[in-house]
Amino acid sequence: GEDVEQSLFLSVREGDSSVINCTYTDSSSTYLYWYKQEPGAGLQLLTYIFSNMDMKQDQRLTVLLNKKDKHLSLRIADTQTGDSAIYFCAENSGDYKLSFGAGTTVTVRA
Amino acid sequence: DAEITQSPRHKITETGRQVTLACHQTWNHNNMFWYRQDLGHGLRLIHYSYGVQDTNKGEVSDGYSVSRSNTEDLPLTLESAASSQTSVYFCASSEVKATGELFFGEGSRLTVL
């Protein structure tokens, strides 16, 4: 949706870290999410962060939230070929509805 | 295992025809949603439902309708298919809890010629 913006493409070398950035507009969002979509498949939740948190770490994934700037990022450490996918940022716009960004296509090169 | 399934996975139809995409979930979730995915737009909400007999319009609802006669199903109908409705359609569901996580189906690719 128009309220959530993210860059469209990211190319990263295998073994490096990937950082995907997202900005959102609804300051009342209580949860923000990162979803992963592999080719020909639906979206699967990678992780989420509650709006009163600044950071959340889950194995190779680190989510950073800057509420003042309405900026969300996802860092993937030691990026692998299996991480090649489209990554969507989403915010909870109220009443269980999620607004999604356009998606960032991550390509992992050897 | 509980799941959400969509059918058909692929469909080609002609302009002006009525098309129905099925969505069935076995989680007993109250909330169900239909999104369409288009290059450069991400996912846009078409219709959603919070329970039986409840339906609501999303941001791109023109030309689409849904009905909710039971908890498990939310079929999406295109009354008169148009080429602009060529897209990949995703159904999703969620339970009434704090995190609001959506569970997605595998998608239905619709081509309108």
Short mmCIF file of C-alpha atoms in Angstrom, two decimals:
data_model
loop_
_atom_site.label_atom_id
_atom_site.label_comp_id
_atom_site.label_asym_id
_atom_site.label_seq_id
_atom_site.Cartn_x
_atom_site.Cartn_y
_atom_site.Cartn_z
CA GLY A 1 0.00 0.00 0.00
CA GLU A 2 0.94 3.63 -0.38
CA ASP A 3 1.37 4.08 3.34
CA VAL A 4 4.27 1.66 3.55
CA GLU A 5 7.34 2.23 1.36
CA GLN A 6 10.36 0.07 0.73
CA SER A 7 13.03 -0.15 -1.92
CA LEU A 8 12.27 -2.64 -4.69
CA PHE A 9 15.55 -4.48 -5.16
CA LEU A 10 18.59 -5.57 -3.17
CA SER A 11 21.56 -7.62 -4.39
CA VAL A 12 23.87 -9.12 -1.80
CA ARG A 13 26.82 -11.48 -1.83
CA GLU A 14 26.46 -14.82 -0.11
CA GLY A 15 27.79 -14.61 3.43
CA ASP A 16 27.31 -10.83 3.71
CA SER A 17 24.59 -9.11 5.71
CA SER A 18 21.43 -7.87 4.03
CA VAL A 19 19.58 -4.81 5.25
CA ILE A 20 16.07 -4.09 4.00
CA ASN A 21 14.52 -0.76 4.91
CA CYS A 22 10.91 0.33 5.24
CA THR A 23 9.07 3.49 6.18
CA TYR A 24 5.50 3.65 7.35
CA THR A 25 3.08 6.46 8.06
CA ASP A 26 0.60 5.28 10.69
CA SER A 27 2.07 6.28 14.04
CA SER A 28 -0.67 4.34 15.83
CA SER A 29 0.48 1.01 14.40
CA THR A 30 0.87 -1.41 17.26
CA TYR A 31 2.69 -4.17 15.41
CA LEU A 32 5.00 -4.14 12.41
CA TYR A 33 5.83 -7.26 10.44
CA TRP A 34 8.26 -8.73 7.97
CA TYR A 35 6.94 -11.37 5.60
CA LYS A 36 8.89 -13.52 3.12
CA GLN A 37 7.54 -14.72 -0.22
CA GLU A 38 9.34 -17.42 -2.16
CA PRO A 39 8.60 -17.93 -5.88
CA GLY A 40 5.12 -19.30 -6.54
CA ALA A 41 4.18 -19.32 -2.88
CA GLY A 42 2.18 -17.30 -0.42
CA LEU A 43 3.61 -14.98 2.20
CA GLN A 44 5.01 -16.37 5.42
CA LEU A 45 5.62 -14.38 8.55
CA LEU A 46 9.32 -14.00 9.31
CA THR A 47 9.09 -11.87 12.41
CA TYR A 48 7.19 -9.01 13.98
CA ILE A 49 7.94 -6.28 16.47
CA PHE A 50 5.70 -4.54 18.96
CA SER A 51 5.71 -0.78 18.65
CA ASN A 52 7.12 -0.19 22.14
CA MET A 53 10.29 -2.12 21.25
CA ASP A 54 13.40 -0.73 19.55
CA MET A 55 14.97 -4.01 18.52
CA LYS A 56 14.16 -7.67 18.22
CA GLN A 57 16.62 -10.44 17.41
CA ASP A 58 15.72 -13.91 16.25
CA GLN A 59 18.69 -16.06 15.18
CA ARG A 60 20.04 -14.46 11.96
CA LEU A 61 17.29 -11.83 11.86
CA THR A 62 17.46 -8.44 13.57
CA VAL A 63 14.61 -5.96 13.40
CA LEU A 64 15.20 -2.32 14.27
CA LEU A 65 12.36 0.13 14.85
CA ASN A 66 12.73 3.89 14.97
CA LYS A 67 9.29 5.19 15.93
CA LYS A 68 10.30 8.83 15.72
CA ASP A 69 11.24 8.48 12.04
CA LYS A 70 8.67 5.71 11.37
CA HIS A 71 11.49 3.56 10.02
CA LEU A 72 11.73 -0.22 10.21
CA SER A 73 14.62 -2.36 9.04
CA LEU A 74 15.36 -6.05 8.72
CA ARG A 75 18.93 -7.29 8.88
CA ILE A 76 19.74 -10.82 7.76
CA ALA A 77 23.16 -11.96 8.92
CA ASP A 78 25.25 -14.40 6.86
CA THR A 79 22.88 -14.27 3.90
CA GLN A 80 22.38 -17.61 2.14
CA THR A 81 21.02 -18.53 -1.29
CA GLY A 82 17.84 -19.71 0.42
CA ASP A 83 17.24 -16.14 1.54
CA SER A 84 16.58 -15.09 -2.06
CA ALA A 85 12.93 -14.00 -2.02
CA ILE A 86 10.63 -11.00 -1.85
CA TYR A 87 10.42 -9.41 1.58
CA PHE A 88 7.37 -7.39 2.59
CA CYS A 89 7.12 -4.87 5.35
CA ALA A 90 3.62 -4.49 6.83
CA GLU A 91 1.94 -2.44 9.51
CA ASN A 92 -1.17 -3.18 11.50
CA SER A 93 -3.48 -0.40 10.37
CA GLY A 94 -6.14 -1.25 12.88
CA ASP A 95 -8.98 -3.74 13.13
CA TYR A 96 -6.68 -6.62 12.15
CA LYS A 97 -6.06 -5.16 8.67
CA LEU A 98 -2.47 -5.13 7.49
CA SER A 99 -1.04 -2.61 5.00
CA PHE A 100 1.86 -3.91 2.94
CA GLY A 101 4.73 -2.29 1.13
CA ALA A 102 5.51 -3.14 -2.50
CA GLY A 103 8.10 -5.72 -1.49
CA THR A 104 11.90 -5.84 -1.79
CA THR A 105 13.31 -8.52 -4.11
CA VAL A 106 16.50 -9.84 -2.56
CA THR A 107 18.94 -11.62 -4.87
CA VAL A 108 21.83 -13.50 -3.29
CA ARG A 109 24.83 -13.90 -5.58
CA ALA A 110 27.67 -16.36 -5.11
CA ASP B 1 -2.58 -29.79 10.25
CA ALA B 2 -4.72 -26.69 9.94
CA GLU B 3 -4.30 -24.82 6.69
CA ILE B 4 -5.71 -22.34 4.21
CA THR B 5 -6.29 -23.46 0.63
CA GLN B 6 -7.17 -21.58 -2.51
CA SER B 7 -8.65 -22.86 -5.76
CA PRO B 8 -8.10 -22.79 -8.60
CA ARG B 9 -4.37 -22.06 -8.46
CA HIS B 10 -4.40 -20.91 -12.07
CA LYS B 11 -7.27 -19.70 -14.23
CA ILE B 12 -7.59 -18.09 -17.64
CA THR B 13 -10.89 -16.45 -18.49
CA GLU B 14 -12.35 -13.98 -20.95
CA THR B 15 -13.43 -10.41 -20.44
CA GLY B 16 -17.00 -10.17 -19.16
CA ARG B 17 -17.20 -13.62 -17.61
CA GLN B 18 -18.01 -14.21 -13.96
CA VAL B 19 -15.21 -15.84 -11.97
CA THR B 20 -15.18 -17.17 -8.42
CA LEU B 21 -12.01 -17.88 -6.47
CA ALA B 22 -12.42 -20.14 -3.49
CA CYS B 23 -10.72 -19.83 -0.11
CA HIS B 24 -11.07 -22.39 2.66
CA GLN B 25 -9.38 -22.35 6.07
CA THR B 26 -9.43 -24.98 8.78
CA TRP B 27 -8.09 -22.87 11.64
CA ASN B 28 -11.55 -21.67 12.65
CA HIS B 29 -10.31 -18.08 12.31
CA ASN B 30 -12.92 -15.35 12.46
CA ASN B 31 -10.98 -12.90 10.26
CA MET B 32 -10.52 -13.53 6.55
CA PHE B 33 -9.06 -11.28 3.84
CA TRP B 34 -8.56 -11.11 0.10
CA TYR B 35 -5.56 -9.28 -1.35
CA ARG B 36 -4.30 -8.86 -4.88
CA GLN B 37 -0.62 -8.70 -5.71
CA ASP B 38 0.63 -6.62 -8.62
CA LEU B 39 4.17 -5.67 -9.57
CA GLY B 40 5.13 -2.37 -7.99
CA HIS B 41 2.03 -2.25 -5.79
CA GLY B 42 2.64 -5.02 -3.34
CA LEU B 43 -0.51 -6.39 -1.76
CA ARG B 44 -3.71 -4.38 -1.82
CA LEU B 45 -6.76 -5.27 0.23
CA ILE B 46 -9.90 -6.14 -1.75
CA HIS B 47 -12.45 -7.33 0.83
CA TYR B 48 -12.40 -8.67 4.35
CA SER B 49 -14.68 -10.32 6.88
CA TYR B 50 -14.67 -10.50 10.67
CA GLY B 51 -17.14 -13.34 10.92
CA VAL B 52 -20.18 -15.06 9.44
CA GLN B 53 -22.45 -12.67 7.53
CA ASP B 54 -19.92 -9.85 7.90
CA THR B 55 -18.20 -8.40 4.82
CA ASN B 56 -16.32 -5.13 4.29
CA LYS B 57 -14.76 -3.29 1.35
CA GLY B 58 -11.04 -2.77 1.13
CA GLU B 59 -9.08 -0.21 -0.87
CA VAL B 60 -9.62 -1.87 -4.29
CA SER B 61 -13.09 -3.44 -4.02
CA ASP B 62 -14.67 -2.20 -7.28
CA GLY B 63 -15.67 -5.14 -9.48
CA TYR B 64 -15.35 -7.70 -6.67
CA SER B 65 -17.72 -9.18 -4.11
CA VAL B 66 -17.46 -11.69 -1.26
CA SER B 67 -19.87 -13.61 0.92
CA ARG B 68 -19.36 -15.29 4.29
CA SER B 69 -21.93 -17.98 4.97
CA ASN B 70 -19.72 -20.00 7.32
CA THR B 71 -16.48 -19.57 9.25
CA GLU B 72 -14.30 -21.63 6.90
CA ASP B 73 -14.97 -20.05 3.49
CA LEU B 74 -14.69 -16.63 1.87
CA PRO B 75 -15.21 -16.92 -1.90
CA LEU B 76 -14.19 -13.95 -4.05
CA THR B 77 -16.36 -13.24 -7.10
CA LEU B 78 -15.49 -11.10 -10.09
CA GLU B 79 -18.91 -10.22 -11.49
CA SER B 80 -17.66 -9.28 -14.98
CA ALA B 81 -13.95 -9.92 -15.36
CA ALA B 82 -11.80 -7.13 -16.84
CA SER B 83 -8.22 -7.22 -18.09
CA SER B 84 -7.24 -4.91 -15.22
CA GLN B 85 -8.16 -7.75 -12.86
CA THR B 86 -5.37 -9.95 -14.18
CA SER B 87 -3.37 -10.51 -11.01
CA VAL B 88 -2.34 -12.95 -8.33
CA TYR B 89 -4.95 -13.19 -5.58
CA PHE B 90 -4.14 -14.17 -2.00
CA CYS B 91 -6.53 -15.19 0.69
CA ALA B 92 -5.47 -14.82 4.32
CA SER B 93 -6.93 -15.41 7.74
CA SER B 94 -6.16 -14.42 11.31
CA GLU B 95 -7.50 -15.12 14.73
CA VAL B 96 -8.71 -12.54 17.15
CA LYS B 97 -5.55 -12.01 19.14
CA ALA B 98 -3.06 -9.26 19.80
CA THR B 99 -0.36 -9.80 17.19
CA GLY B 100 -2.69 -9.82 14.17
CA GLU B 101 -0.50 -12.22 12.20
CA LEU B 102 -2.00 -13.17 8.84
CA PHE B 103 -1.78 -16.72 7.50
CA PHE B 104 -1.74 -16.80 3.70
CA GLY B 105 -2.87 -19.27 1.08
CA GLU B 106 -0.65 -20.19 -1.87
CA GLY B 107 -2.35 -17.75 -4.23
CA SER B 108 -4.54 -17.93 -7.34
CA ARG B 109 -3.14 -16.57 -10.59
CA LEU B 110 -5.93 -15.15 -12.75
CA THR B 111 -5.47 -14.08 -16.35
CA VAL B 112 -8.29 -12.17 -18.06
CA LEU B 113 -7.99 -12.10 -21.87
#
